mmCIF file of C-alpha atoms and ligand atoms in Angstrom:
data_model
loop_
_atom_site.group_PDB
_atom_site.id
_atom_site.type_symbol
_atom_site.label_atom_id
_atom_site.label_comp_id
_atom_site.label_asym_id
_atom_site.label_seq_id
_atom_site.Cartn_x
_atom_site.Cartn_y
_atom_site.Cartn_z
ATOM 1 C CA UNK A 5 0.000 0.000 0.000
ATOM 2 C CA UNK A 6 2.270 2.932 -1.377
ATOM 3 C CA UNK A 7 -0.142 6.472 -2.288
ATOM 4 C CA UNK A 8 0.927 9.125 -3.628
ATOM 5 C CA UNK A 9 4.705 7.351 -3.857
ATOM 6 C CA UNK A 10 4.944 8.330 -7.780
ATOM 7 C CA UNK A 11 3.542 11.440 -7.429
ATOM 8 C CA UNK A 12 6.424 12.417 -5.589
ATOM 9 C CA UNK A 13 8.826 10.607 -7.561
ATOM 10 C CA UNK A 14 11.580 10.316 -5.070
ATOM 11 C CA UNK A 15 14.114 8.154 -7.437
ATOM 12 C CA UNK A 16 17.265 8.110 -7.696
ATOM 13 C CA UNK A 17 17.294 11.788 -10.032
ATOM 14 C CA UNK A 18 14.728 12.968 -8.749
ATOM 15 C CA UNK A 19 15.549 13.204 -4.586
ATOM 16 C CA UNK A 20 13.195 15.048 -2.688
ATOM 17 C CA UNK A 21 12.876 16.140 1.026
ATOM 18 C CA UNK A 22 9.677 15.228 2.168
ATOM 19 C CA UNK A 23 7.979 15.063 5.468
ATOM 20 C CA UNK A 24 5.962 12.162 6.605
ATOM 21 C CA UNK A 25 3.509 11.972 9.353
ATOM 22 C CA UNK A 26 -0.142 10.987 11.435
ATOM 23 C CA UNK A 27 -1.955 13.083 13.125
ATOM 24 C CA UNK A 28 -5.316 12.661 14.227
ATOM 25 C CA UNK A 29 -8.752 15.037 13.477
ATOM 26 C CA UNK A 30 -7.382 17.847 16.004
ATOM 27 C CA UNK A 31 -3.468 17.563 14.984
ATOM 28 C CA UNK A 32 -2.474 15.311 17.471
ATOM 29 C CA UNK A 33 0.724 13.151 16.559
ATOM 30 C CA UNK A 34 2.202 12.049 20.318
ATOM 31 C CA UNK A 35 0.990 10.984 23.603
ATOM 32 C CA UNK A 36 3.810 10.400 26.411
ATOM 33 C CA UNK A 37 6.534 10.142 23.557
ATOM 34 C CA UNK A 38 4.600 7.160 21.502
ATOM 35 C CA UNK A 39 1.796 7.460 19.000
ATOM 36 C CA UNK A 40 -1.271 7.846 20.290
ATOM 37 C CA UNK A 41 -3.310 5.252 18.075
ATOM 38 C CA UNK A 42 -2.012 1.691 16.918
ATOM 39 C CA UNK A 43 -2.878 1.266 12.895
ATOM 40 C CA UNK A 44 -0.463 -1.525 11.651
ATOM 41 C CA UNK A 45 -1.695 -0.938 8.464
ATOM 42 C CA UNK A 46 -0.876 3.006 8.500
ATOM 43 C CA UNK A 47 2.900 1.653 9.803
ATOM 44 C CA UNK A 48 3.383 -0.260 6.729
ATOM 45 C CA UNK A 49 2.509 2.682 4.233
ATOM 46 C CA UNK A 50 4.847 4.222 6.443
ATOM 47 C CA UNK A 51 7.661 1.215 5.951
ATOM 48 C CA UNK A 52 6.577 1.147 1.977
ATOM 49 C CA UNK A 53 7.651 4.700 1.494
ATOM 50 C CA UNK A 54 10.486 5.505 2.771
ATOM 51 C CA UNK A 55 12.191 2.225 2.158
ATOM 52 C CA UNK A 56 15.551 2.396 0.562
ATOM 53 C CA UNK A 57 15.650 6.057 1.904
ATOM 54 C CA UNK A 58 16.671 8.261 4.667
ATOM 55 C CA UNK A 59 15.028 8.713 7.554
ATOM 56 C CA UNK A 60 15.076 11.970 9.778
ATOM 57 C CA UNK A 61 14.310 11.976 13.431
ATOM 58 C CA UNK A 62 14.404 14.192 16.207
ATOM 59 C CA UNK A 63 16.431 12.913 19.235
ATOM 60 C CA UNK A 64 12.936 12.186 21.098
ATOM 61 C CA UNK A 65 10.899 10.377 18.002
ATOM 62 C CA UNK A 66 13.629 7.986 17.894
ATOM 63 C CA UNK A 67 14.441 7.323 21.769
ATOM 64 C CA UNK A 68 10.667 6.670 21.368
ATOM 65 C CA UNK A 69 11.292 3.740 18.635
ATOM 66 C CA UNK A 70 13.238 2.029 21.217
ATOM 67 C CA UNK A 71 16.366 4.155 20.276
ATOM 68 C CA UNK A 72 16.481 1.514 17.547
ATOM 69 C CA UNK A 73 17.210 2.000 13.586
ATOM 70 C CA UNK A 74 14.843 1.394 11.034
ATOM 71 C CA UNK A 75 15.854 -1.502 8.445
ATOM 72 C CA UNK A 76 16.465 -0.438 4.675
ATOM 73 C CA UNK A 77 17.045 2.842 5.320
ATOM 74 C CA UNK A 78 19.828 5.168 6.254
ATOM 75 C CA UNK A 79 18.583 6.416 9.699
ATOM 76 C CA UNK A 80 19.628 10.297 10.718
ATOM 77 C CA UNK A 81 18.757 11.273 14.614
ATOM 78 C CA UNK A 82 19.405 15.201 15.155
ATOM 79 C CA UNK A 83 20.643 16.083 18.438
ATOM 80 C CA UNK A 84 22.589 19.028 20.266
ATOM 81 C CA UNK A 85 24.150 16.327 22.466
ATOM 82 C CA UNK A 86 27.606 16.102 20.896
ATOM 83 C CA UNK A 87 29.082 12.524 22.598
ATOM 84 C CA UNK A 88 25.120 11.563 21.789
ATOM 85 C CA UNK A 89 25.476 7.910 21.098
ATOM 86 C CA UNK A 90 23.721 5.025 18.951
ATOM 87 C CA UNK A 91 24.120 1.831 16.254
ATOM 88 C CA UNK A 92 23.629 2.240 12.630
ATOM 89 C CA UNK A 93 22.411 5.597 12.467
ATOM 90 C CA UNK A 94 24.362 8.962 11.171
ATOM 91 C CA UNK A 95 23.883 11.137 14.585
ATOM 92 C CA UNK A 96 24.097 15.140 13.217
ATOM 93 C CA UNK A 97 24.029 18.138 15.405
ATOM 94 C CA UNK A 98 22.033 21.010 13.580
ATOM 95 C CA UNK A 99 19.524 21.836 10.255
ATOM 96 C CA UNK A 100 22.913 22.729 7.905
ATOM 97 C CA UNK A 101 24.845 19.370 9.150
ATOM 98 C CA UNK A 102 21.504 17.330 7.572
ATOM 99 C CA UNK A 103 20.894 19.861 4.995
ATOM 100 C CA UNK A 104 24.873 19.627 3.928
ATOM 101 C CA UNK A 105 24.862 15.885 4.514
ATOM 102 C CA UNK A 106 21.385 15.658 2.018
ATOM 103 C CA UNK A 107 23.416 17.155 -0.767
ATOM 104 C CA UNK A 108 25.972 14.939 -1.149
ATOM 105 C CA UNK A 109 24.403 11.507 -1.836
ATOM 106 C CA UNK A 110 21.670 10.253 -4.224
ATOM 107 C CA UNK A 111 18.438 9.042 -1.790
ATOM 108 C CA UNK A 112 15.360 10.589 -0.893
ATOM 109 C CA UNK A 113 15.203 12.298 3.050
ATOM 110 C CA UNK A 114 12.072 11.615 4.808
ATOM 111 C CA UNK A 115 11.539 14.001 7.945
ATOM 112 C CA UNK A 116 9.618 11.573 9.974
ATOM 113 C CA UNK A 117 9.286 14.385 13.132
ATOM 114 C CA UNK A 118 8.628 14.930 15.982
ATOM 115 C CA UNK A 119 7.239 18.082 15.943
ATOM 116 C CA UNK A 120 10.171 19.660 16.860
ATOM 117 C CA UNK A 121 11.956 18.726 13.764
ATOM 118 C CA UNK A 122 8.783 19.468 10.969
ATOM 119 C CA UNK A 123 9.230 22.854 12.403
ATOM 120 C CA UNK A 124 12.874 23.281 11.722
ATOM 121 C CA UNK A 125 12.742 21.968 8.454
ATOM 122 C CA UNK A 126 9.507 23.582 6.990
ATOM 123 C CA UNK A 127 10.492 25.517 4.832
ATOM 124 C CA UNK A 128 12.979 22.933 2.964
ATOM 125 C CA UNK A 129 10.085 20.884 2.214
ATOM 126 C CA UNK A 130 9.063 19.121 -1.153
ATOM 127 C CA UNK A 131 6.658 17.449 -0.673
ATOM 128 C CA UNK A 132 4.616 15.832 2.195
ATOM 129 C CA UNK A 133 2.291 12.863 3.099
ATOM 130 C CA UNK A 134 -0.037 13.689 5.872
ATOM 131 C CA UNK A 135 -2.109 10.836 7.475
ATOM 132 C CA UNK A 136 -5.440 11.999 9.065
ATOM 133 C CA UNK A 137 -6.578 9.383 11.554
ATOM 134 C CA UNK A 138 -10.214 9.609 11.785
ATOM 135 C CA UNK A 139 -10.433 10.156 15.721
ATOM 136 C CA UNK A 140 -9.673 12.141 18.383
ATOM 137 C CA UNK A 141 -7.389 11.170 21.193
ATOM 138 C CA UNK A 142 -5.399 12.350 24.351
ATOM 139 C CA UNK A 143 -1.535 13.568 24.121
ATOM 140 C CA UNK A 144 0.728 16.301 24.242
ATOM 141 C CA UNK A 145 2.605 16.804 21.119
ATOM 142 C CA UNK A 146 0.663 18.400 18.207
ATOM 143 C CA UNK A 147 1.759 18.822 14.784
ATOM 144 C CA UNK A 148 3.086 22.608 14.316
ATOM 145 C CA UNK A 149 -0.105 24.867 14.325
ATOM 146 C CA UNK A 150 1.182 27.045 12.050
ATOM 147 C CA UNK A 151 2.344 25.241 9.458
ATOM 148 C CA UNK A 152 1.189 27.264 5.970
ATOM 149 C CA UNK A 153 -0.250 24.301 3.970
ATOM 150 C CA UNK A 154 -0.925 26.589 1.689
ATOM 151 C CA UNK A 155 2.052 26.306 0.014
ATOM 152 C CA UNK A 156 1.264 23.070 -1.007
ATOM 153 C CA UNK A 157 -1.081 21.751 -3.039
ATOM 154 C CA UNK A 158 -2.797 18.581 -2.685
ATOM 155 C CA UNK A 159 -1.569 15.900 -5.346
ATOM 156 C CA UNK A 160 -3.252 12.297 -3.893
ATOM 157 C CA UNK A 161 -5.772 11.018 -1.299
ATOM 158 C CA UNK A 162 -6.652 7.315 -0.217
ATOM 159 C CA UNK A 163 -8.857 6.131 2.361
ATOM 160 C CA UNK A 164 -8.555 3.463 4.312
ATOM 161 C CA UNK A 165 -11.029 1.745 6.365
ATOM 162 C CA UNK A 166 -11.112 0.651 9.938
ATOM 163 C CA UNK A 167 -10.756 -3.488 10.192
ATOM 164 C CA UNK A 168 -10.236 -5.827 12.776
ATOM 165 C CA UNK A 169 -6.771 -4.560 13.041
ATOM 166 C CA UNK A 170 -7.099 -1.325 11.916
ATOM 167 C CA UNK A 171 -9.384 0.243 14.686
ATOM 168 C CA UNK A 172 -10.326 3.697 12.991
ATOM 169 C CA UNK A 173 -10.242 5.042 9.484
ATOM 170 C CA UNK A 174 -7.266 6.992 8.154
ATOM 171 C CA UNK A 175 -6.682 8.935 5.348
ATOM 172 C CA UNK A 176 -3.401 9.738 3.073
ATOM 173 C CA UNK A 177 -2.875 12.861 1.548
ATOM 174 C CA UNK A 178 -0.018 13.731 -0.311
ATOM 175 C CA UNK A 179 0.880 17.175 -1.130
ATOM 176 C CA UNK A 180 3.885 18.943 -3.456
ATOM 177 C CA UNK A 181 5.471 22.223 -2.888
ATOM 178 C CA UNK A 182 3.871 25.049 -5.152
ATOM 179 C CA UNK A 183 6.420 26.193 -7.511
ATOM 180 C CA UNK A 184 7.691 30.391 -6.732
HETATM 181 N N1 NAP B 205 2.350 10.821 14.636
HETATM 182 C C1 NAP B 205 3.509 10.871 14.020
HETATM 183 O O1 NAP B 205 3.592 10.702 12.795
HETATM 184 C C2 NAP B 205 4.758 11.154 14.801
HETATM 185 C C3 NAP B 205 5.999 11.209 14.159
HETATM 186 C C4 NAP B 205 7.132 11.469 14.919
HETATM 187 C C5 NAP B 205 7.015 11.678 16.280
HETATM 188 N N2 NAP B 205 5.798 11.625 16.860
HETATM 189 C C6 NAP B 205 5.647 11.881 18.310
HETATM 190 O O2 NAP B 205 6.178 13.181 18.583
HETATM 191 C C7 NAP B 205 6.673 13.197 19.921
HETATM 192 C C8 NAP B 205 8.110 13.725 19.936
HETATM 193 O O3 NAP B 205 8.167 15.003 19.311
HETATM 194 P P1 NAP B 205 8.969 16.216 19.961
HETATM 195 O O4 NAP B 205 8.675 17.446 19.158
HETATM 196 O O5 NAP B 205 8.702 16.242 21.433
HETATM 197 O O6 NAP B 205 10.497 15.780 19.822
HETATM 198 P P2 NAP B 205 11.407 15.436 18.515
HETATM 199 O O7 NAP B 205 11.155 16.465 17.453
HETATM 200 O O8 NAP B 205 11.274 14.022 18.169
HETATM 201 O O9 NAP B 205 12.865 15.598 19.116
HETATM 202 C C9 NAP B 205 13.277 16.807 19.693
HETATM 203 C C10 NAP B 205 14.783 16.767 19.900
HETATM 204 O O10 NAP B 205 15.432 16.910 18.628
HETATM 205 C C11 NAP B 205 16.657 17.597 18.814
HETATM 206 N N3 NAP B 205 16.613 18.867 18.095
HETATM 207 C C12 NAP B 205 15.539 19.674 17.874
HETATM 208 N N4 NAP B 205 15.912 20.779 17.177
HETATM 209 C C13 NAP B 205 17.243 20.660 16.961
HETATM 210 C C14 NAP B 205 18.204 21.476 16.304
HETATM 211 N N5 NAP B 205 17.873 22.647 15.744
HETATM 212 N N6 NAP B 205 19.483 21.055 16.269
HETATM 213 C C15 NAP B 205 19.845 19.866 16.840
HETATM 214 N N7 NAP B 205 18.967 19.051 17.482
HETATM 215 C C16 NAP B 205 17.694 19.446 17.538
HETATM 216 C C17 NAP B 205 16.792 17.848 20.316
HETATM 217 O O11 NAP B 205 17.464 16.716 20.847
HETATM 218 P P3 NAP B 205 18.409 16.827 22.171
HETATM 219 O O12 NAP B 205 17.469 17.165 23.304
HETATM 220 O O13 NAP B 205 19.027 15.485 22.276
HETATM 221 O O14 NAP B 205 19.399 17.920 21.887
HETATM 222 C C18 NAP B 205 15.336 17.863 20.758
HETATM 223 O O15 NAP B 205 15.159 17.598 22.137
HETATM 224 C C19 NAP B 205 6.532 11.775 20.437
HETATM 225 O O16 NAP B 205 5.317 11.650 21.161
HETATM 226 C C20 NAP B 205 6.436 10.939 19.174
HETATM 227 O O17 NAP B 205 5.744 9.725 19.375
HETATM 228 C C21 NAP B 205 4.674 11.360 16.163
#
């Protein structure tokens, strides 16, 4: 289940920096430093499409993963904390480090939050695929208020509905940067 995935067309020539997250009806993406809904199904979309890429995380998102990296993927955690330790990922220390690292190779660099880290890189953005979970929920971390979506326009949608293992409805909408 990849939407949107061509649309975007991160290959090879095309890289793209592109920001990837859930949130539910009110904006909601973290409760207590996890998510606050469990969707298997909205986890693999997440798996299918940035597979073979990179993977951006704020120091926090991926202590939450179990301080673990993701398979297939080159895994970036950004932290201030210069002796800041971990396996298998590149640990890098501020927005020009990633942004300077992102030039030099050939993949794709999904920012996969938290919401510290959409914030920072906003305005670098390509593209983005938003999940709306259809629900509201408790937590404290909200996806940045203020982001301008209208920069964006709206490329792809999907629905997908609830099942036995897939307790509430979500939909994927992928957007791409509006051209200056
Ligand atoms: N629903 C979703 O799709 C989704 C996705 C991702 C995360 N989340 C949720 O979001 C929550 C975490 O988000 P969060 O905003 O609290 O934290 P976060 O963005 O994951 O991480 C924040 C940390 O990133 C580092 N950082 C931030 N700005 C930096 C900069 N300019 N230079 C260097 N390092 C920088 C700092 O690490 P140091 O303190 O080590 O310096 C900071 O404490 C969790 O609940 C998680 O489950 C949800």
């Amino acid at each position: 289940m990849v939407t949107g995935r061509e649309a975007l067309c991160y290959n090879m020539k095309m890289k793209k920096i592109i920001g990837i997250w859930a949130e539910d009806r009110k904006g909601l993406i973290g409760s207590n430093n996890k998510l606050p809904w469990h969707l298997p199904a909205e986890l693999k979309h997440f798996k299918e499409s940035t597979m073979g890429q990179a993977i951006l995380s704020g120091r926090k998102t991926f202590e939450s993963m179990g301080k673990r990296a993701l398979p297939g993927r080159v895994n970036i955690v950004l932290t201030r904390d210069r002796d800041y330790q971990a396996e298998n990922v590149v640990i890098l220390h501020d927005k020009a480090e990633v942004l300077s690292w992102y030039k030099q190779q050939d993949k794709s660099l999904f920012i996969t939050g938290g919401a510290e880290i959409f914030r920072l890189f906003e305005d670098k953005l390509d593209g983005l695929v938003r999940t709306i979970v259809d629900g509201e929920f408790k937590g404290d971390t909200w996806f940045p208020v203020d982001f301008d979506f209208d920069k964006f326009s709206l490329v792809d949608s999907s629905l997908f509905h609830a099942d036995e293992k897939n307790p509430y409805d979500f939909e994927i909408f992928t957007y791409q940067r509006l051209s200056n």
